[in-house]
Amino acid sequence: MSDLVAIILLVLCFYPVLPIMAAVMANEAKPKKNIVIGCTLPLTAQHDPRVQGICRDYKRRIWLWFFILTAAIVPAFVIKRTSLALSWLFFCVLVALVMFFVVFARFNVRLRALKAQEGWVTPYSGAVVVDIGAKPEELGKPLSRWLFIPPLIVSLIPCVLALTSENVGERWAGLVMAGTFALCCALSLVFYPLIFRQRADVVNSDSGVNAALTRVRRYNWGKVWIAMAWLSALLAVTLWFFIDNGLVFMIATLVYTFALLYVCLRAEFAVRRAQERLPRESGARDYVDEDQYWVWGLFYYNPNDRRTMINDRTGMGMGLNMARPAGKIVMGICAALLFLLLPAMSGWFIVMDFTPREARIEDGVLYFEHLTEKYEIPLGDISSLELLDDLPSSRRVAGTGMDTLCEGRFDVEGYENVRISLDPQQDCYIVVLTGEGLTRIFNLMSEAETEEFYAEIEAALKS
């Protein structure tokens, strides 16, 4: 795969994050459940020219950042190394997360200041409101859990087939790939019932509207979980039966990603449209205001609420109560994964890509080292030595696969128990086979170095 193709695939994976985030964040300027940019406002205030002006400025700022970040992605196409391009894309995604939320927080503060200035308050401000008028049967009936069993069974078929494979590399690759998506199916089965344990939506005194909003949210959540289960099952089967076809692997993964995004976004905006339309049409003038518990309209902090998982104010998502210890822990873990793990991964990829691969013969032992990939092979254990111009058809089982570095456990046609550490763009590979049936394939930083070291091994074996 050429550098350009690899980078185009990376951009296809990362870029959709930007327009999706921009569209969702810009949509916050539309009133939903009487909430505009995270600030609760009465119906009359929602049409106030000053509020409308703040909303227009907010949307302009969001889309301005979208175009800035889109332009920032362009350098990825001219960066020569996949590790650097990947790190740059990680950086752009993190900047997008920060800037979109900073814009949201700043305009939320402006709206709250206007709200306080005009005295737009409600008797329900600061209360945790529950609608006791809504009957349980009106809040939506959960789908049968049995609906999640067929996709789970389908996703386990490749796992069973992988276990019966006599090819070790194929067995592990199949288990890792199919097992991952079987886990997604299992998670759908486990997490779907949690939706019905969440507090019902309460937007005003109209129990019919509150019940309808709850039904819409739960129904669309159900569609998402069912879709994820079936898409994961189908992808697991596809990847298993085309395990040796890299093109099908990439196409299937992209189709899965975009299909799941389509289902999620369609469900999200269906819920948002209902949250925008139903409160407006109900005619109720009272409304629930929990602004004091939402920091910048983004983070829920309510010591009086015992729940850890809460519904997002708008849309169908879920959030965390930061006043609960579990909420702080989970949020801390998520923040660490985003702002510590991603940069650390980027740095590790760059270090892997640019650290030289070194080899030497010392005291009758062949030593090869590249960071954590190390081989120590006594010359007396070497049963065969080859110098290849072309790398046979191979498939990664566990390890790294970049345009300039492939490393780890691979399934290579014609060889068994293979570990490799090499630059696939070179046309020179040393293959070392041992009497124990192990295969090590590697090259150094240039073809000349690789050929020179191969000659050194040959001379050492003859001496």
Short mmCIF file of C-alpha atoms in Angstrom, two decimals:
data_model
loop_
_atom_site.label_atom_id
_atom_site.label_comp_id
_atom_site.label_asym_id
_atom_site.label_seq_id
_atom_site.Cartn_x
_atom_site.Cartn_y
_atom_site.Cartn_z
CA MET A 1 0.00 0.00 0.00
CA SER A 2 1.44 3.39 -0.98
CA ASP A 3 1.97 6.20 1.50
CA LEU A 4 -0.77 8.30 -0.10
CA VAL A 5 -3.34 5.50 -0.02
CA ALA A 6 -2.54 4.80 3.65
CA ILE A 7 -2.94 8.48 4.54
CA ILE A 8 -6.20 8.79 2.56
CA LEU A 9 -7.59 5.84 4.54
CA LEU A 10 -6.50 7.48 7.79
CA VAL A 11 -8.21 10.73 6.82
CA LEU A 12 -11.38 8.83 5.87
CA CYS A 13 -11.39 7.33 9.35
CA PHE A 14 -10.73 10.57 11.22
CA TYR A 15 -12.27 13.39 9.16
CA PRO A 16 -15.97 12.46 9.66
CA VAL A 17 -15.50 13.36 13.32
CA LEU A 18 -15.27 17.06 12.38
CA PRO A 19 -18.51 17.58 10.38
CA ILE A 20 -20.44 15.35 12.80
CA MET A 21 -19.23 17.29 15.84
CA ALA A 22 -19.84 20.62 14.12
CA ALA A 23 -23.39 19.67 13.07
CA VAL A 24 -24.29 18.35 16.52
CA MET A 25 -22.82 21.38 18.31
CA ALA A 26 -24.44 23.88 15.91
CA ASN A 27 -27.77 22.12 16.47
CA GLU A 28 -27.57 23.15 20.14
CA ALA A 29 -28.62 26.65 19.06
CA LYS A 30 -32.13 25.31 18.31
CA PRO A 31 -34.43 25.19 21.36
CA LYS A 32 -34.94 21.64 22.62
CA LYS A 33 -36.88 21.03 25.85
CA ASN A 34 -36.64 24.84 26.29
CA ILE A 35 -32.84 24.58 26.33
CA VAL A 36 -30.69 26.74 24.04
CA ILE A 37 -26.90 26.24 24.09
CA GLY A 38 -27.26 24.54 27.46
CA CYS A 39 -29.31 27.38 28.97
CA THR A 40 -32.99 26.95 29.91
CA LEU A 41 -35.19 29.78 28.61
CA PRO A 42 -38.95 30.46 28.59
CA LEU A 43 -40.73 30.35 25.22
CA THR A 44 -40.96 34.14 25.04
CA ALA A 45 -37.23 34.56 25.69
CA GLN A 46 -36.34 32.08 22.96
CA HIS A 47 -37.58 34.58 20.36
CA ASP A 48 -35.85 37.56 21.96
CA PRO A 49 -33.64 39.33 19.34
CA ARG A 50 -30.68 39.26 21.72
CA VAL A 51 -31.01 35.49 22.20
CA GLN A 52 -31.34 35.02 18.44
CA GLY A 53 -28.22 37.14 17.90
CA ILE A 54 -26.21 35.06 20.39
CA CYS A 55 -27.37 31.88 18.64
CA ARG A 56 -26.33 33.21 15.22
CA ASP A 57 -22.90 34.21 16.54
CA TYR A 58 -22.54 30.80 18.18
CA LYS A 59 -23.30 28.88 14.98
CA ARG A 60 -20.94 31.10 12.96
CA ARG A 61 -18.16 30.45 15.45
CA ILE A 62 -18.75 26.68 15.39
CA TRP A 63 -18.64 26.51 11.58
CA LEU A 64 -15.63 28.85 11.48
CA TRP A 65 -13.72 26.38 13.63
CA PHE A 66 -14.94 23.54 11.44
CA PHE A 67 -13.40 25.14 8.34
CA ILE A 68 -10.19 26.02 10.21
CA LEU A 69 -9.78 22.43 11.39
CA THR A 70 -10.66 21.07 7.94
CA ALA A 71 -7.85 23.18 6.48
CA ALA A 72 -5.56 21.97 9.28
CA ILE A 73 -6.00 18.36 8.10
CA VAL A 74 -4.54 19.13 4.65
CA PRO A 75 -0.88 18.84 5.82
CA ALA A 76 -1.55 15.15 6.55
CA PHE A 77 -1.54 14.53 2.78
CA VAL A 78 1.99 15.89 2.34
CA ILE A 79 3.55 14.26 5.41
CA LYS A 80 5.69 11.40 4.17
CA ARG A 81 5.37 9.08 7.17
CA THR A 82 2.17 7.41 8.36
CA SER A 83 3.23 7.75 12.01
CA LEU A 84 3.52 11.54 11.65
CA ALA A 85 0.25 11.80 9.69
CA LEU A 86 -1.55 9.71 12.31
CA SER A 87 -0.17 11.87 15.13
CA TRP A 88 -1.25 15.03 13.33
CA LEU A 89 -4.78 13.67 12.88
CA PHE A 90 -4.93 12.72 16.57
CA PHE A 91 -3.89 16.29 17.39
CA CYS A 92 -6.58 17.79 15.11
CA VAL A 93 -9.29 15.65 16.74
CA LEU A 94 -8.20 16.74 20.23
CA VAL A 95 -8.14 20.40 19.19
CA ALA A 96 -11.64 20.00 17.71
CA LEU A 97 -12.95 18.52 20.96
CA VAL A 98 -11.45 21.33 23.01
CA MET A 99 -12.41 24.23 20.74
CA PHE A 100 -16.01 23.14 20.09
CA PHE A 101 -16.63 22.75 23.82
CA VAL A 102 -14.85 26.03 24.63
CA VAL A 103 -17.10 27.85 22.14
CA PHE A 104 -20.17 26.15 23.67
CA ALA A 105 -19.11 27.11 27.21
CA ARG A 106 -18.42 30.76 26.30
CA PHE A 107 -21.81 31.25 24.65
CA ASN A 108 -23.55 29.39 27.47
CA VAL A 109 -22.06 31.92 29.89
CA ARG A 110 -23.32 34.79 27.69
CA LEU A 111 -26.85 33.38 27.61
CA ARG A 112 -26.89 32.78 31.36
CA ALA A 113 -25.77 36.36 31.97
CA LEU A 114 -28.64 37.63 29.80
CA LYS A 115 -31.05 35.28 31.56
CA ALA A 116 -30.00 36.58 34.99
CA GLN A 117 -30.19 40.18 33.79
CA GLU A 118 -33.76 39.76 32.51
CA GLY A 119 -34.95 37.59 35.41
CA TRP A 120 -36.01 34.67 33.23
CA VAL A 121 -36.52 32.20 36.05
CA THR A 122 -39.07 29.51 36.86
CA PRO A 123 -40.50 28.21 40.16
CA TYR A 124 -38.93 24.85 39.30
CA SER A 125 -35.38 26.25 39.18
CA GLY A 126 -32.93 24.10 41.11
CA ALA A 127 -35.38 21.27 41.76
CA VAL A 128 -34.94 17.66 40.71
CA VAL A 129 -38.32 17.16 39.08
CA VAL A 130 -40.09 13.84 38.53
CA ASP A 131 -43.36 13.51 36.62
CA ILE A 132 -45.53 11.19 38.75
CA GLY A 133 -48.43 11.63 36.33
CA ALA A 134 -46.79 9.59 33.57
CA LYS A 135 -47.83 5.93 33.70
CA PRO A 136 -45.10 3.28 33.24
CA GLU A 137 -46.82 1.82 30.17
CA GLU A 138 -46.72 5.27 28.54
CA LEU A 139 -42.93 5.51 28.83
CA GLY A 140 -42.14 2.82 26.27
CA LYS A 141 -41.83 -0.93 26.44
CA PRO A 142 -38.34 -2.43 26.13
CA LEU A 143 -37.54 -4.74 23.25
CA SER A 144 -37.19 -8.40 24.09
CA ARG A 145 -33.61 -9.35 24.93
CA TRP A 146 -34.08 -12.38 22.69
CA LEU A 147 -33.74 -10.03 19.70
CA PHE A 148 -30.05 -9.64 20.58
CA ILE A 149 -29.37 -13.39 20.68
CA PRO A 150 -29.36 -14.10 16.87
CA PRO A 151 -26.63 -11.52 16.07
CA LEU A 152 -24.62 -12.73 19.06
CA ILE A 153 -24.81 -16.32 17.76
CA VAL A 154 -23.83 -15.18 14.24
CA SER A 155 -20.84 -13.27 15.63
CA LEU A 156 -19.64 -16.35 17.53
CA ILE A 157 -19.54 -18.52 14.38
CA PRO A 158 -16.18 -17.05 13.20
CA CYS A 159 -14.80 -17.52 16.72
CA VAL A 160 -15.66 -21.23 16.62
CA LEU A 161 -14.21 -21.59 13.10
CA ALA A 162 -11.03 -19.82 14.21
CA LEU A 163 -10.60 -22.20 17.14
CA THR A 164 -10.77 -25.18 14.78
CA SER A 165 -8.19 -23.75 12.34
CA GLU A 166 -4.87 -25.59 12.17
CA ASN A 167 -3.07 -22.39 11.12
CA VAL A 168 -1.85 -20.69 14.31
CA GLY A 169 -1.76 -17.22 12.76
CA GLU A 170 -5.22 -17.62 11.27
CA ARG A 171 -6.52 -18.91 14.58
CA TRP A 172 -5.28 -15.92 16.57
CA ALA A 173 -6.24 -13.36 13.92
CA GLY A 174 -9.74 -14.83 13.70
CA LEU A 175 -10.18 -14.89 17.46
CA VAL A 176 -9.01 -11.30 17.88
CA MET A 177 -11.13 -9.88 15.03
CA ALA A 178 -14.29 -11.94 15.49
CA GLY A 179 -14.00 -11.85 19.28
CA THR A 180 -13.91 -8.05 19.26
CA PHE A 181 -17.19 -7.78 17.36
CA ALA A 182 -18.78 -10.63 19.30
CA LEU A 183 -18.02 -8.53 22.38
CA CYS A 184 -19.85 -5.58 20.76
CA CYS A 185 -22.91 -7.81 20.32
CA ALA A 186 -22.70 -8.93 23.94
CA LEU A 187 -22.40 -5.31 25.12
CA SER A 188 -25.57 -4.45 23.18
CA LEU A 189 -27.40 -7.17 25.09
CA VAL A 190 -26.03 -5.99 28.45
CA PHE A 191 -26.36 -2.21 28.09
CA TYR A 192 -29.70 -1.91 26.30
CA PRO A 193 -31.77 -2.55 29.49
CA LEU A 194 -29.93 0.30 31.26
CA ILE A 195 -31.86 2.78 29.11
CA PHE A 196 -35.06 1.88 30.92
CA ARG A 197 -33.51 2.44 34.34
CA GLN A 198 -32.83 6.09 33.59
CA ARG A 199 -35.11 8.82 34.86
CA ALA A 200 -37.94 9.70 32.48
CA ASP A 201 -37.73 13.03 30.63
CA VAL A 202 -39.47 15.95 32.33
CA VAL A 203 -39.70 19.18 30.37
CA ASN A 204 -42.91 20.77 31.70
CA SER A 205 -46.19 19.95 33.48
CA ASP A 206 -47.66 18.15 30.45
CA SER A 207 -47.30 14.44 31.32
CA GLY A 208 -48.20 13.46 27.75
CA VAL A 209 -45.27 15.42 26.33
CA ASN A 210 -42.88 14.07 28.97
CA ALA A 211 -43.96 10.48 28.25
CA ALA A 212 -43.68 11.00 24.47
CA LEU A 213 -40.14 12.39 24.78
CA THR A 214 -39.14 9.43 26.94
CA ARG A 215 -40.62 6.96 24.44
CA VAL A 216 -38.85 8.60 21.50
CA ARG A 217 -35.50 8.52 23.27
CA ARG A 218 -35.84 4.89 24.39
CA TYR A 219 -37.14 3.73 21.00
CA ASN A 220 -34.22 5.29 19.14
CA TRP A 221 -31.71 3.93 21.63
CA GLY A 222 -33.16 0.48 20.97
CA LYS A 223 -32.66 0.91 17.21
CA VAL A 224 -29.03 1.88 17.74
CA TRP A 225 -28.24 -1.12 19.95
CA ILE A 226 -29.96 -3.57 17.59
CA ALA A 227 -28.18 -2.04 14.58
CA MET A 228 -24.81 -2.21 16.33
CA ALA A 229 -25.37 -5.88 17.22
CA TRP A 230 -26.26 -6.92 13.65
CA LEU A 231 -23.61 -4.76 11.96
CA SER A 232 -20.96 -6.15 14.31
CA ALA A 233 -22.09 -9.72 13.64
CA LEU A 234 -22.04 -9.25 9.86
CA LEU A 235 -18.62 -7.60 9.99
CA ALA A 236 -17.22 -10.46 12.09
CA VAL A 237 -18.42 -13.00 9.51
CA THR A 238 -17.16 -10.92 6.56
CA LEU A 239 -13.70 -10.41 8.05
CA TRP A 240 -13.36 -14.13 8.78
CA PHE A 241 -14.29 -15.34 5.30
CA PHE A 242 -12.10 -12.68 3.65
CA ILE A 243 -9.32 -12.84 6.21
CA ASP A 244 -6.61 -12.88 3.51
CA ASN A 245 -8.07 -10.05 1.43
CA GLY A 246 -6.80 -6.70 2.67
CA LEU A 247 -9.00 -4.69 0.28
CA VAL A 248 -12.20 -6.39 1.46
CA PHE A 249 -11.05 -5.90 5.06
CA MET A 250 -10.70 -2.13 4.56
CA ILE A 251 -13.94 -1.74 2.59
CA ALA A 252 -15.93 -3.81 5.09
CA THR A 253 -14.54 -1.81 8.02
CA LEU A 254 -15.37 1.51 6.34
CA VAL A 255 -18.90 0.32 5.45
CA TYR A 256 -19.41 -0.80 9.06
CA THR A 257 -18.16 2.53 10.42
CA PHE A 258 -20.27 4.71 8.14
CA ALA A 259 -23.38 2.51 8.52
CA LEU A 260 -23.12 2.71 12.31
CA LEU A 261 -22.55 6.47 12.15
CA TYR A 262 -25.61 6.84 9.90
CA VAL A 263 -27.83 4.88 12.31
CA CYS A 264 -26.54 6.80 15.35
CA LEU A 265 -26.90 10.23 13.75
CA ARG A 266 -30.34 9.47 12.35
CA ALA A 267 -31.52 8.36 15.80
CA GLU A 268 -29.86 11.33 17.53
CA PHE A 269 -31.49 13.92 15.29
CA ALA A 270 -34.87 12.15 15.43
CA VAL A 271 -34.76 12.60 19.21
CA ARG A 272 -33.62 16.21 18.88
CA ARG A 273 -36.45 17.03 16.47
CA ALA A 274 -38.98 15.62 18.93
CA GLN A 275 -37.39 17.59 21.78
CA GLU A 276 -37.68 20.73 19.68
CA ARG A 277 -41.24 20.22 18.41
CA LEU A 278 -43.24 18.63 21.24
CA PRO A 279 -42.57 21.20 24.02
CA ARG A 280 -43.32 24.02 21.57
CA GLU A 281 -46.63 22.46 20.50
CA SER A 282 -47.77 21.52 24.01
CA GLY A 283 -48.72 25.08 24.93
CA ALA A 284 -47.50 24.61 28.53
CA ARG A 285 -45.91 27.78 29.89
CA ASP A 286 -44.14 26.27 32.88
CA TYR A 287 -40.87 24.42 32.39
CA VAL A 288 -38.13 22.65 34.31
CA ASP A 289 -34.88 24.54 34.89
CA GLU A 290 -31.83 22.60 36.11
CA ASP A 291 -29.22 25.09 34.90
CA GLN A 292 -27.59 25.46 38.31
CA TYR A 293 -26.57 21.80 38.18
CA TRP A 294 -24.96 22.07 34.73
CA VAL A 295 -21.49 23.62 34.71
CA TRP A 296 -21.16 25.62 31.45
CA GLY A 297 -24.15 23.60 30.24
CA LEU A 298 -21.82 20.62 29.75
CA PHE A 299 -21.12 18.86 33.05
CA TYR A 300 -23.80 17.70 35.48
CA TYR A 301 -22.93 18.26 39.15
CA ASN A 302 -25.78 17.60 41.58
CA PRO A 303 -24.93 16.29 45.08
CA ASN A 304 -28.66 15.75 45.74
CA ASP A 305 -29.01 13.30 42.84
CA ARG A 306 -27.94 9.75 43.74
CA ARG A 307 -27.67 8.64 40.13
CA THR A 308 -24.28 8.27 38.48
CA MET A 309 -25.55 7.82 34.90
CA ILE A 310 -27.91 10.55 33.71
CA ASN A 311 -29.60 11.48 30.43
CA ASP A 312 -28.00 14.23 28.41
CA ARG A 313 -30.05 17.42 28.43
CA THR A 314 -30.61 17.21 24.69
CA GLY A 315 -30.40 14.32 22.27
CA MET A 316 -30.47 10.70 23.34
CA GLY A 317 -27.02 10.37 24.89
CA MET A 318 -26.04 9.73 28.47
CA GLY A 319 -23.71 11.55 30.81
CA LEU A 320 -22.27 11.36 34.31
CA ASN A 321 -23.12 13.04 37.59
CA MET A 322 -19.78 14.58 38.54
CA ALA A 323 -20.95 14.92 42.15
CA ARG A 324 -20.83 11.13 42.55
CA PRO A 325 -17.45 9.42 43.18
CA ALA A 326 -18.05 6.96 40.33
CA GLY A 327 -18.83 9.87 38.01
CA LYS A 328 -15.52 11.57 38.86
CA ILE A 329 -13.59 8.32 38.39
CA VAL A 330 -15.14 7.46 35.01
CA MET A 331 -14.76 11.04 33.74
CA GLY A 332 -11.14 11.07 34.91
CA ILE A 333 -10.45 7.82 33.07
CA CYS A 334 -12.09 9.14 29.88
CA ALA A 335 -10.12 12.40 30.08
CA ALA A 336 -6.88 10.48 30.65
CA LEU A 337 -7.59 8.24 27.66
CA LEU A 338 -8.24 11.25 25.43
CA PHE A 339 -5.61 13.72 26.55
CA LEU A 340 -2.86 11.42 27.82
CA LEU A 341 -3.20 8.09 26.02
CA LEU A 342 -3.72 9.51 22.50
CA PRO A 343 -0.63 11.78 22.65
CA ALA A 344 1.34 8.92 24.23
CA MET A 345 0.26 6.58 21.43
CA SER A 346 1.24 9.18 18.86
CA GLY A 347 4.66 9.56 20.44
CA TRP A 348 5.12 5.79 20.58
CA PHE A 349 4.24 5.39 16.89
CA ILE A 350 6.78 8.07 15.97
CA VAL A 351 9.48 6.50 18.16
CA MET A 352 8.78 3.07 16.63
CA ASP A 353 8.93 4.48 13.12
CA PHE A 354 12.19 6.42 13.55
CA THR A 355 14.17 4.17 15.92
CA PRO A 356 16.81 2.26 13.90
CA ARG A 357 16.61 -1.52 13.65
CA GLU A 358 19.96 -2.91 14.75
CA ALA A 359 21.56 -6.34 14.50
CA ARG A 360 24.92 -7.86 15.39
CA ILE A 361 26.67 -11.19 15.89
CA GLU A 362 28.44 -11.62 19.20
CA ASP A 363 29.83 -14.74 20.91
CA GLY A 364 28.12 -17.03 18.43
CA VAL A 365 24.68 -15.42 18.89
CA LEU A 366 22.65 -13.33 16.43
CA TYR A 367 21.16 -10.33 18.21
CA PHE A 368 18.40 -8.21 16.66
CA GLU A 369 16.81 -5.29 18.48
CA HIS A 370 14.15 -2.70 17.75
CA LEU A 371 12.62 -1.27 20.94
CA THR A 372 10.60 -4.13 22.45
CA GLU A 373 11.13 -6.49 19.49
CA LYS A 374 14.28 -8.45 20.31
CA TYR A 375 15.67 -11.71 18.93
CA GLU A 376 18.54 -13.76 20.36
CA ILE A 377 19.31 -16.72 18.11
CA PRO A 378 22.38 -18.92 18.68
CA LEU A 379 24.03 -19.53 15.32
CA GLY A 380 24.00 -23.26 16.04
CA ASP A 381 20.18 -23.20 16.17
CA ILE A 382 19.81 -21.71 12.68
CA SER A 383 18.55 -24.40 10.29
CA SER A 384 18.03 -22.18 7.24
CA LEU A 385 18.96 -18.68 6.10
CA GLU A 386 17.40 -16.82 3.17
CA LEU A 387 17.59 -13.39 1.55
CA LEU A 388 14.31 -12.48 -0.15
CA ASP A 389 13.62 -9.75 -2.70
CA ASP A 390 9.86 -9.90 -2.15
CA LEU A 391 7.94 -10.48 1.06
CA PRO A 392 5.43 -13.34 0.66
CA SER A 393 1.73 -12.71 1.25
CA SER A 394 1.31 -11.89 4.93
CA ARG A 395 -1.33 -10.97 7.47
CA ARG A 396 -0.86 -9.21 10.79
CA VAL A 397 -1.94 -11.22 13.84
CA ALA A 398 -0.73 -8.89 16.59
CA GLY A 399 1.58 -5.93 16.21
CA THR A 400 2.20 -2.83 14.12
CA GLY A 401 1.43 -2.36 10.44
CA MET A 402 2.53 0.97 8.97
CA ASP A 403 3.80 1.94 5.55
CA THR A 404 7.42 1.99 6.78
CA LEU A 405 7.27 -0.53 9.63
CA CYS A 406 5.64 -3.92 10.09
CA GLU A 407 6.45 -5.54 13.39
CA GLY A 408 5.12 -8.27 15.64
CA ARG A 409 3.40 -11.58 15.06
CA PHE A 410 2.41 -12.12 11.43
CA ASP A 411 1.03 -15.01 9.41
CA VAL A 412 3.38 -15.26 6.40
CA GLU A 413 2.67 -17.64 3.53
CA GLY A 414 5.09 -20.57 3.50
CA TYR A 415 6.40 -20.05 7.05
CA GLU A 416 5.29 -20.92 10.59
CA ASN A 417 5.64 -19.23 14.00
CA VAL A 418 6.67 -15.94 12.38
CA ARG A 419 7.71 -12.69 14.01
CA ILE A 420 8.85 -9.84 11.80
CA SER A 421 10.42 -6.41 12.13
CA LEU A 422 10.97 -4.74 8.79
CA ASP A 423 10.37 -1.89 6.39
CA PRO A 424 7.97 -3.31 3.74
CA GLN A 425 9.06 -0.65 1.24
CA GLN A 426 12.50 -2.22 0.93
CA ASP A 427 13.21 -5.09 -1.45
CA CYS A 428 15.50 -6.99 0.87
CA TYR A 429 14.50 -9.28 3.77
CA ILE A 430 16.52 -11.70 5.89
CA VAL A 431 14.68 -14.89 6.86
CA VAL A 432 16.07 -16.95 9.73
CA LEU A 433 14.58 -20.37 10.51
CA THR A 434 15.55 -22.32 13.62
CA GLY A 435 15.53 -26.01 14.39
CA GLU A 436 12.66 -25.38 16.84
CA GLY A 437 10.41 -24.24 13.99
CA LEU A 438 10.64 -20.50 14.67
CA THR A 439 10.86 -17.98 11.83
CA ARG A 440 12.27 -14.47 12.16
CA ILE A 441 12.08 -12.06 9.21
CA PHE A 442 13.75 -8.66 9.41
CA ASN A 443 15.72 -6.00 7.60
CA LEU A 444 17.81 -3.03 8.68
CA MET A 445 17.48 0.64 7.82
CA SER A 446 18.67 0.29 4.21
CA GLU A 447 19.00 -2.47 1.64
CA ALA A 448 22.78 -2.09 1.67
CA GLU A 449 22.92 -2.62 5.46
CA THR A 450 20.61 -5.63 5.18
CA GLU A 451 22.69 -7.27 2.44
CA GLU A 452 25.89 -6.57 4.35
CA PHE A 453 24.53 -8.16 7.54
CA TYR A 454 23.23 -11.16 5.59
CA ALA A 455 26.74 -11.73 4.25
CA GLU A 456 28.06 -11.44 7.83
CA ILE A 457 25.63 -14.15 9.02
CA GLU A 458 26.63 -16.42 6.12
CA ALA A 459 30.30 -16.00 6.95
CA ALA A 460 29.66 -16.68 10.64
CA LEU A 461 27.73 -19.86 9.84
CA LYS A 462 30.55 -21.17 7.63
CA SER A 463 33.28 -20.47 10.14
#
